[in-house]
mmCIF file of C-alpha atoms in Angstrom:
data_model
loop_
_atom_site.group_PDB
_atom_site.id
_atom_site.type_symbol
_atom_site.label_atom_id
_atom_site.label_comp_id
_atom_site.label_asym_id
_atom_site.label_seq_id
_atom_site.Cartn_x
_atom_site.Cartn_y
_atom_site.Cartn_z
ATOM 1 C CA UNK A 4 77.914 91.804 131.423
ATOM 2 C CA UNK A 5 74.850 91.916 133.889
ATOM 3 C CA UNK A 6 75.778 88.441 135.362
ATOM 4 C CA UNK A 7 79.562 89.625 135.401
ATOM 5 C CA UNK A 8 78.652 92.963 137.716
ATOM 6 C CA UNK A 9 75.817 90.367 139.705
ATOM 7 C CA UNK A 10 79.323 88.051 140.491
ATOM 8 C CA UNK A 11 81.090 91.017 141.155
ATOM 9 C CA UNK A 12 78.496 92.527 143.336
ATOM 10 C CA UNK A 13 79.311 89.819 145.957
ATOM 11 C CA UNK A 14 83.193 89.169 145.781
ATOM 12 C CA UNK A 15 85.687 92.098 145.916
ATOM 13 C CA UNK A 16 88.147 91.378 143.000
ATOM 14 C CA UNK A 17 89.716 94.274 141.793
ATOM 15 C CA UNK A 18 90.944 92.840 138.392
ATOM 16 C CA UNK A 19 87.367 91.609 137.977
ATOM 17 C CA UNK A 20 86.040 95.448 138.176
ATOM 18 C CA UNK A 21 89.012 96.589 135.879
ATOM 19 C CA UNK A 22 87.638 94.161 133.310
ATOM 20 C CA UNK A 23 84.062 95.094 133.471
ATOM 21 C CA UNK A 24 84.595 98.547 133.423
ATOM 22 C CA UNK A 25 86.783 98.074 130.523
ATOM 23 C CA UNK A 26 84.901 95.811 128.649
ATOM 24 C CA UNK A 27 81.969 98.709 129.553
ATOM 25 C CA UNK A 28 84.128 101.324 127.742
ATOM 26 C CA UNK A 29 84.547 99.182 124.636
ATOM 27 C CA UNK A 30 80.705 99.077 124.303
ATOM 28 C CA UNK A 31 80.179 102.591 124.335
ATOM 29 C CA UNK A 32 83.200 103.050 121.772
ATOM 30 C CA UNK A 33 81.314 101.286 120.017
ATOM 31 C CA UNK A 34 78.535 103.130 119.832
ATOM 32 C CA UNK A 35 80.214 106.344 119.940
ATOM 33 C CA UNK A 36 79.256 107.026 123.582
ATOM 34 C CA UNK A 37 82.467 109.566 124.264
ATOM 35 C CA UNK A 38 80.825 110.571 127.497
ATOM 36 C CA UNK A 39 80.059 106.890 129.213
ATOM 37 C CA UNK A 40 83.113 105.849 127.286
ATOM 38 C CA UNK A 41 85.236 108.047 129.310
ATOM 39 C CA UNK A 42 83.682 107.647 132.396
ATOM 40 C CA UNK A 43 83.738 103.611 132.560
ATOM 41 C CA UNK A 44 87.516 103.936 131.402
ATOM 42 C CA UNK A 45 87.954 106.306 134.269
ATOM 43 C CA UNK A 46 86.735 103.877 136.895
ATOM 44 C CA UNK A 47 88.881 101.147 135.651
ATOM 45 C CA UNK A 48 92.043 103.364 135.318
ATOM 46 C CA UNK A 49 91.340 104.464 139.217
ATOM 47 C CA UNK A 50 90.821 100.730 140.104
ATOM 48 C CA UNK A 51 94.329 100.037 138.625
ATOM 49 C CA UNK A 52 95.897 102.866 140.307
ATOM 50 C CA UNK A 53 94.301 101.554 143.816
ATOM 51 C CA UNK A 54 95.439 98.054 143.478
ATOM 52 C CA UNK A 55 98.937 99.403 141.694
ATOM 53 C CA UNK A 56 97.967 97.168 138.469
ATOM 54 C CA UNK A 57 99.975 97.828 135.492
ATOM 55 C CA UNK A 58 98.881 94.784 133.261
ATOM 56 C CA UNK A 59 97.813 95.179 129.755
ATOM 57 C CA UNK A 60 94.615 96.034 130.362
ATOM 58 C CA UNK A 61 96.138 99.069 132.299
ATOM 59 C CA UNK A 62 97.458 100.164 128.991
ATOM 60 C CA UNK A 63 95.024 99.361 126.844
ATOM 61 C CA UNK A 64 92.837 101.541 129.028
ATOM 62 C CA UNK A 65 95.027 104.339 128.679
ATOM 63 C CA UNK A 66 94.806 104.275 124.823
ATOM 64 C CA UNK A 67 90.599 104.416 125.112
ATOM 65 C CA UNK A 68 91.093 107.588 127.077
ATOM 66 C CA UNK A 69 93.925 108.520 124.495
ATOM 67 C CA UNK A 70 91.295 108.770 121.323
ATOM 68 C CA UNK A 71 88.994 110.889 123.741
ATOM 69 C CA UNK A 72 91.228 112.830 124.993
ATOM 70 C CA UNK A 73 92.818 113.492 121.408
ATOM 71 C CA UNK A 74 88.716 113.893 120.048
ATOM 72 C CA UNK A 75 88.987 116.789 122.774
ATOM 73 C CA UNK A 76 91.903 118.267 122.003
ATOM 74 C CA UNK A 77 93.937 118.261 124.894
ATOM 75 C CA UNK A 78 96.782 116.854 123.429
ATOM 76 C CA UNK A 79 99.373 117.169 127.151
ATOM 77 C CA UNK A 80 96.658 114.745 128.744
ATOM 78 C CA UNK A 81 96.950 112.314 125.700
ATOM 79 C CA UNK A 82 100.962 111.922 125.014
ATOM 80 C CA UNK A 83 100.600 111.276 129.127
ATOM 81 C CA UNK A 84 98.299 108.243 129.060
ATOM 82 C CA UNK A 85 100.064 107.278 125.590
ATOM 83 C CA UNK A 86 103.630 107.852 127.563
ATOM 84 C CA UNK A 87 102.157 105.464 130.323
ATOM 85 C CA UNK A 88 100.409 103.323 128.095
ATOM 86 C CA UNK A 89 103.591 102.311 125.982
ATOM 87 C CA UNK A 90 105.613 101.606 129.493
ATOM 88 C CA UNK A 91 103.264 99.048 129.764
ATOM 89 C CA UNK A 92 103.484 97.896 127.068
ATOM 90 C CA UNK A 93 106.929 97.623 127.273
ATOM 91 C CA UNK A 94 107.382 96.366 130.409
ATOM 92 C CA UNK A 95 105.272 93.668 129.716
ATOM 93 C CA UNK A 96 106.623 92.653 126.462
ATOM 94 C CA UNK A 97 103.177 93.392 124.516
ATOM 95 C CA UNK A 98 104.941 94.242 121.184
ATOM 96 C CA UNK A 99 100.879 95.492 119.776
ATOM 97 C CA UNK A 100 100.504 97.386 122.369
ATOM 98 C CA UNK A 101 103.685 98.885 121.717
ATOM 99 C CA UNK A 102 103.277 99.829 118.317
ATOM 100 C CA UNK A 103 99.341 100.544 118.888
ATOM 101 C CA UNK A 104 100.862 103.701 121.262
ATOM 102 C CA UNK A 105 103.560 104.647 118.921
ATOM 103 C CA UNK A 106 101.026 105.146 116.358
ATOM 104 C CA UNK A 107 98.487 107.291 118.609
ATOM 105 C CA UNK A 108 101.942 109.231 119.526
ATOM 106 C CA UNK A 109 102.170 110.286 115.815
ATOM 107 C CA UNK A 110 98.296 110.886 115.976
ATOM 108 C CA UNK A 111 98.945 113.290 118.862
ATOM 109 C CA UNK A 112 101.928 115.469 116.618
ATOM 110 C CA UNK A 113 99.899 115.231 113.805
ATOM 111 C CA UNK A 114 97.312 117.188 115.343
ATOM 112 C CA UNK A 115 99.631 119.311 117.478
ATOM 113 C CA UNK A 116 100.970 120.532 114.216
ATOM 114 C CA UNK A 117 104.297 119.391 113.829
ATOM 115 C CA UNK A 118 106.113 118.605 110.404
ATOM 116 C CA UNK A 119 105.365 116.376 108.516
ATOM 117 C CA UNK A 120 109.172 114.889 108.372
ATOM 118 C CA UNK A 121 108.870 114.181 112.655
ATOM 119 C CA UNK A 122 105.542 112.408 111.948
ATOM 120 C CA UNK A 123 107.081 110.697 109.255
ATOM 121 C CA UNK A 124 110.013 109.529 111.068
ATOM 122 C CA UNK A 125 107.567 107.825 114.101
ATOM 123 C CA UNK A 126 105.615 106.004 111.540
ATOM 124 C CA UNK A 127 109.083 104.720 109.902
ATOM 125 C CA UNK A 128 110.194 103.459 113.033
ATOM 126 C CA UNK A 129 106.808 101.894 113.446
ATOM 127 C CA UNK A 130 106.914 100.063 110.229
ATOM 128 C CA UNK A 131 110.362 98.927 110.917
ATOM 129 C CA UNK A 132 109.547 97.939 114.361
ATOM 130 C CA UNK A 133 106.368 96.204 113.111
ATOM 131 C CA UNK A 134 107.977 94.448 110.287
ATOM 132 C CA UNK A 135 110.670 92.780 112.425
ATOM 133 C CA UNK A 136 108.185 91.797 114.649
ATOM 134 C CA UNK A 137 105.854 90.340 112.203
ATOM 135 C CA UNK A 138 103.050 92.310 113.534
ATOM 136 C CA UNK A 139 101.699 93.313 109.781
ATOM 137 C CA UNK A 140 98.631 94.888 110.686
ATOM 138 C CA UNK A 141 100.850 97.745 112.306
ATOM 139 C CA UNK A 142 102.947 97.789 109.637
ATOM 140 C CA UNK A 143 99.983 97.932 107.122
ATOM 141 C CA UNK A 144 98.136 100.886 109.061
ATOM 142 C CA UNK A 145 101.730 102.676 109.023
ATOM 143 C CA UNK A 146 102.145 102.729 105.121
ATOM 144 C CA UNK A 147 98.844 103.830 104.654
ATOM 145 C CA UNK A 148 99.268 106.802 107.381
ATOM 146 C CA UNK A 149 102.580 107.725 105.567
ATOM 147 C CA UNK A 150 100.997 107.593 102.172
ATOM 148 C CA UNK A 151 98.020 109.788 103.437
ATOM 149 C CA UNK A 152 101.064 112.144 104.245
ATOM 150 C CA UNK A 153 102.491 112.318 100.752
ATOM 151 C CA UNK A 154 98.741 112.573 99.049
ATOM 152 C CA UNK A 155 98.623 116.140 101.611
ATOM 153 C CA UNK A 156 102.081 117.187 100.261
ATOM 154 C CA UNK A 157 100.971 116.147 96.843
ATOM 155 C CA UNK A 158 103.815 113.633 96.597
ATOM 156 C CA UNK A 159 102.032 111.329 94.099
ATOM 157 C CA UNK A 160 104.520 109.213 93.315
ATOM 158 C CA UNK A 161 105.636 108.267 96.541
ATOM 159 C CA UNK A 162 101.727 107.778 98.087
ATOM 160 C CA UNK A 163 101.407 105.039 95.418
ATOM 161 C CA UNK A 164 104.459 104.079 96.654
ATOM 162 C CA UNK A 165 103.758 103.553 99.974
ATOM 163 C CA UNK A 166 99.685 102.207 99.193
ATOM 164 C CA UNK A 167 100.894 99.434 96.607
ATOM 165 C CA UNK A 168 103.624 98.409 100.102
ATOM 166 C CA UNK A 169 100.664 98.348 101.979
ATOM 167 C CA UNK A 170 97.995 96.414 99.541
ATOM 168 C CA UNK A 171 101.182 93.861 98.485
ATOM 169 C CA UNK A 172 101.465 93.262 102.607
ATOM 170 C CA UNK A 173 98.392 92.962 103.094
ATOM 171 C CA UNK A 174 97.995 90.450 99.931
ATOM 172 C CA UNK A 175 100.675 88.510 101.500
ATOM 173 C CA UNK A 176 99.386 88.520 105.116
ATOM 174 C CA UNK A 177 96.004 89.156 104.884
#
């Protein structure tokens, strides 16, 4: 990454920064840096609204700041980069992306406290969505989610359910 910001140092190419600054954020996700996390993913969210860039990257930024902003607690902040996130997503055809926000949308009502039958119903629609798509890992991280939600209602039979779904896609997939 040092020879990336040397190049970039010289030449202004705004995509380039967005990149850096992204791939920046990653690193310090990865070592659960919240702080720099949030700042490097600030930079290249303002780059992208300077240059009007709403490629994936522009989403995939907005779910980084997402998980921090959900960490925090202010949920408004997070279902608006999620909102934005997914329109990428959309609009670009990125059918991961997609599903990647619907899931961090149920994260969001989870923690704002709605029922469990709302958060259900997004993580239905995500397995559905993810299953005609053939995008298993989705799909996979969905049954688990919705069996996590029966083991809290103490819905035993339907959590094995919904774990033997997940191991038996995962078995076939994997």
């Amino acid at each position: 990454l040092n020879c990336v910001r040397r190049l970039l140092d010289r030449i202004t190419y705004p995509k380039g920064e967005i990149y850096y600054y992204y791939a920046i954020s990653l690193k310090y996700r990865i070592e659960y840096n919240n702080k720099l996390t949030f700042i490097n993913a600030e930079k290249a969210l303002n780059i992208c609204h300077e240059n009007k860039i709403k490629e994936d990257v522009y989403g995939w930024i907005n779910l980084i700041l997402v998980r921090i902003y959900i960490k925090k607690g202010n949920y408004r902040e997070a279902k608006k980069l999620c909102s934005n996130a997914q329109e990428v997503f959309v609009n670009n055809n990125n059918i991961n992306g997609e599903l990647f926000s619907k899931l961090y949308y149920a994260t969001i009502s989870k923690e704002e406290g709605n029922s469990n039958e709302t958060i259900l119903e997004q993580y239905f629609e995500v397995v559905k969505l993810s299953n005609k798509t053939k995008v298993y890992k989705r799909e996979i991280l969905s049954l688990i989610y919705i069996a996590k939600i029966y083991t809290e209602e103490k819905k035993y039979k339907e959590d094995e359910e919904f774990l033997i779904r997940a191991l038996e896609r995962e078995r076939e997939e994997g």
